[in-house]
Short mmCIF file of C-alpha atoms in Angstrom, two decimals:
data_model
loop_
_atom_site.label_atom_id
_atom_site.label_comp_id
_atom_site.label_asym_id
_atom_site.label_seq_id
_atom_site.Cartn_x
_atom_site.Cartn_y
_atom_site.Cartn_z
CA MET A 1 2.90 -11.27 7.58
CA TYR A 2 1.63 -14.65 8.64
CA TYR A 3 -1.25 -14.45 11.03
CA ASN A 4 -4.40 -16.47 11.33
CA ILE A 5 -7.42 -15.00 9.67
CA PRO A 6 -10.76 -16.63 8.97
CA SER A 7 -10.80 -18.24 5.53
CA HIS A 8 -13.76 -16.17 4.33
CA LEU A 9 -11.73 -12.98 4.83
CA SER A 10 -8.84 -14.22 2.73
CA GLU A 11 -11.31 -14.74 -0.10
CA LEU A 12 -12.48 -11.13 -0.11
CA PRO A 13 -11.49 -9.37 -3.35
CA ILE A 14 -10.22 -6.33 -1.43
CA TYR A 15 -8.01 -8.53 0.76
CA GLN A 16 -6.62 -10.36 -2.27
CA LYS A 17 -5.89 -7.03 -3.99
CA ALA A 18 -4.12 -5.80 -0.82
CA MET A 19 -1.91 -8.88 -0.92
CA GLU A 20 -1.09 -8.23 -4.59
CA ILE A 21 -0.18 -4.63 -3.74
CA ILE A 22 2.18 -5.83 -1.00
CA ILE A 23 4.03 -8.10 -3.42
CA LEU A 24 4.17 -5.43 -6.11
CA SER A 25 5.37 -2.67 -3.78
CA ARG A 26 8.09 -4.89 -2.32
CA SER A 27 9.34 -5.78 -5.78
CA ILE A 28 9.35 -2.17 -6.93
CA SER A 29 11.04 -1.00 -3.74
CA THR A 30 13.80 -3.57 -4.12
CA TYR A 31 14.36 -2.45 -7.69
CA LEU A 32 14.34 1.24 -6.72
CA ASN A 33 16.72 0.71 -3.80
CA GLN A 34 19.38 -0.65 -6.13
CA ASP A 35 19.42 2.66 -7.98
CA LEU A 36 18.83 5.01 -5.04
CA ALA A 37 21.23 3.48 -2.50
CA TYR A 38 24.31 5.15 -3.93
CA LEU A 39 25.65 8.37 -2.49
CA ARG A 40 25.78 11.46 -4.69
CA PRO A 41 29.17 12.96 -5.57
CA ASP A 42 28.74 15.46 -2.73
CA GLY A 43 28.27 12.60 -0.22
CA THR A 44 24.53 13.04 0.31
CA GLU A 45 21.97 10.34 -0.18
CA ASP A 46 18.92 10.41 -2.39
CA ASP A 47 15.88 11.33 -0.28
CA ASN A 48 13.66 9.17 -2.48
CA ILE A 49 15.10 6.05 -0.89
CA TYR A 50 12.91 6.75 2.14
CA PHE A 51 9.77 6.88 0.00
CA SER A 52 10.62 3.45 -1.39
CA GLY A 53 10.53 2.10 2.15
CA ASP A 54 7.32 3.98 2.86
CA ILE A 55 5.45 2.29 0.02
CA VAL A 56 6.33 -1.10 1.46
CA GLN A 57 5.35 -0.13 5.01
CA GLN A 58 2.07 1.39 3.92
CA SER A 59 1.15 -1.52 1.68
CA VAL A 60 1.94 -4.05 4.42
CA ASN A 61 -0.55 -2.26 6.69
CA LEU A 62 -3.46 -2.52 4.23
CA ALA A 63 -4.44 -6.15 4.86
CA PRO A 64 -4.41 -5.97 8.69
CA GLU A 65 -6.73 -2.95 8.56
CA ILE A 66 -9.15 -4.86 6.34
CA VAL A 67 -9.12 -7.81 8.73
CA SER A 68 -9.55 -5.53 11.76
CA ALA A 69 -12.52 -3.77 10.18
CA GLU A 70 -14.15 -7.08 9.24
CA LEU A 71 -13.69 -8.60 12.69
CA GLU A 72 -14.72 -5.51 14.64
CA ARG A 73 -18.15 -5.69 16.24
CA TYR A 74 -18.93 -2.02 16.69
CA SER A 75 -19.58 0.19 13.70
CA ASP A 76 -17.73 3.24 15.05
CA LYS A 77 -14.58 1.15 15.44
CA LYS A 78 -15.11 -0.36 11.99
CA HIS A 79 -15.19 3.13 10.55
CA LYS A 80 -11.92 4.01 12.28
CA HIS A 81 -10.24 1.08 10.53
CA VAL A 82 -11.83 2.13 7.24
CA ALA A 83 -10.54 5.70 7.72
CA THR A 84 -7.05 4.37 8.45
CA LEU A 85 -7.24 2.23 5.32
CA GLU A 86 -8.23 5.26 3.25
CA ARG A 87 -5.32 7.30 4.67
CA LEU A 88 -2.87 4.48 3.94
CA THR A 89 -4.14 4.17 0.38
CA ASN A 90 -3.87 7.92 -0.23
CA MET A 91 -0.36 8.12 1.25
CA LEU A 92 0.72 5.14 -0.82
CA TYR A 93 -0.61 6.79 -3.97
CA LYS A 94 1.18 10.07 -3.15
CA ASN A 95 4.46 8.29 -2.45
CA CYS A 96 4.20 6.53 -5.81
CA LYS A 97 3.84 9.90 -7.51
CA ARG A 98 6.88 11.22 -5.59
CA LEU A 99 8.96 8.21 -6.59
CA GLU A 100 8.03 8.67 -10.23
CA ARG A 101 10.18 11.82 -10.12
CA SER A 102 13.19 9.88 -8.82
CA ASN A 103 16.32 9.13 -10.80
CA SER A 104 15.77 5.40 -11.14
CA ASN A 105 14.82 2.96 -13.85
CA GLY A 106 12.38 1.45 -11.37
CA ARG A 107 10.13 4.47 -11.64
CA ASP A 108 8.77 2.95 -14.85
CA TYR A 109 6.97 0.34 -12.73
CA LEU A 110 5.24 2.82 -10.44
CA PRO A 111 2.34 3.51 -12.83
CA ILE A 112 1.52 -0.21 -12.53
CA LEU A 113 1.31 0.12 -8.75
CA ARG A 114 -0.79 3.28 -9.05
CA SER A 115 -3.12 1.45 -11.44
CA GLU A 116 -3.51 -1.35 -8.91
CA LEU A 117 -4.19 1.23 -6.21
CA LYS A 118 -6.99 2.70 -8.33
CA LYS A 119 -8.53 -0.76 -8.60
CA PHE A 120 -8.07 -1.17 -4.84
CA LYS A 121 -9.89 2.12 -4.19
CA LYS A 122 -12.86 0.92 -6.25
CA LEU A 123 -12.93 -2.35 -4.34
CA GLN A 124 -12.60 -0.39 -1.11
CA HIS A 125 -15.65 1.71 -1.91
CA THR A 126 -17.77 -1.36 -2.66
CA TRP A 127 -16.44 -3.17 0.42
CA MET A 128 -17.22 -0.23 2.71
CA LEU A 129 -20.87 -0.44 1.70
CA THR A 130 -20.99 -4.04 2.96
CA LEU A 131 -19.67 -3.24 6.45
#
């Protein structure tokens, strides 16, 4: 995710936290995939492997929504980006909880990601008031 954004946006605490969440979710997903990629004895795959990809996809979409909301001129469009950001955050949190029930050693790291998401939600609330 290398796109040009104004420097003042990259200094926003919410944007910086979104970038931290991307790195953390990618690391956790890589760790989880090593355990979840194997087929079961009956030849089926572990459904949780899809949730590990979902946390990466959802976290990668956080920062662009922040940038879009900041750069948008019209308040109704800003609020659409904010609503999308809230949905992404909630889905990411739910997928973390689902993955915590998986049969992987990587699930021990998911509370760290959920903790960071809680911090992100607090930053999100404060940031929304400034829009």
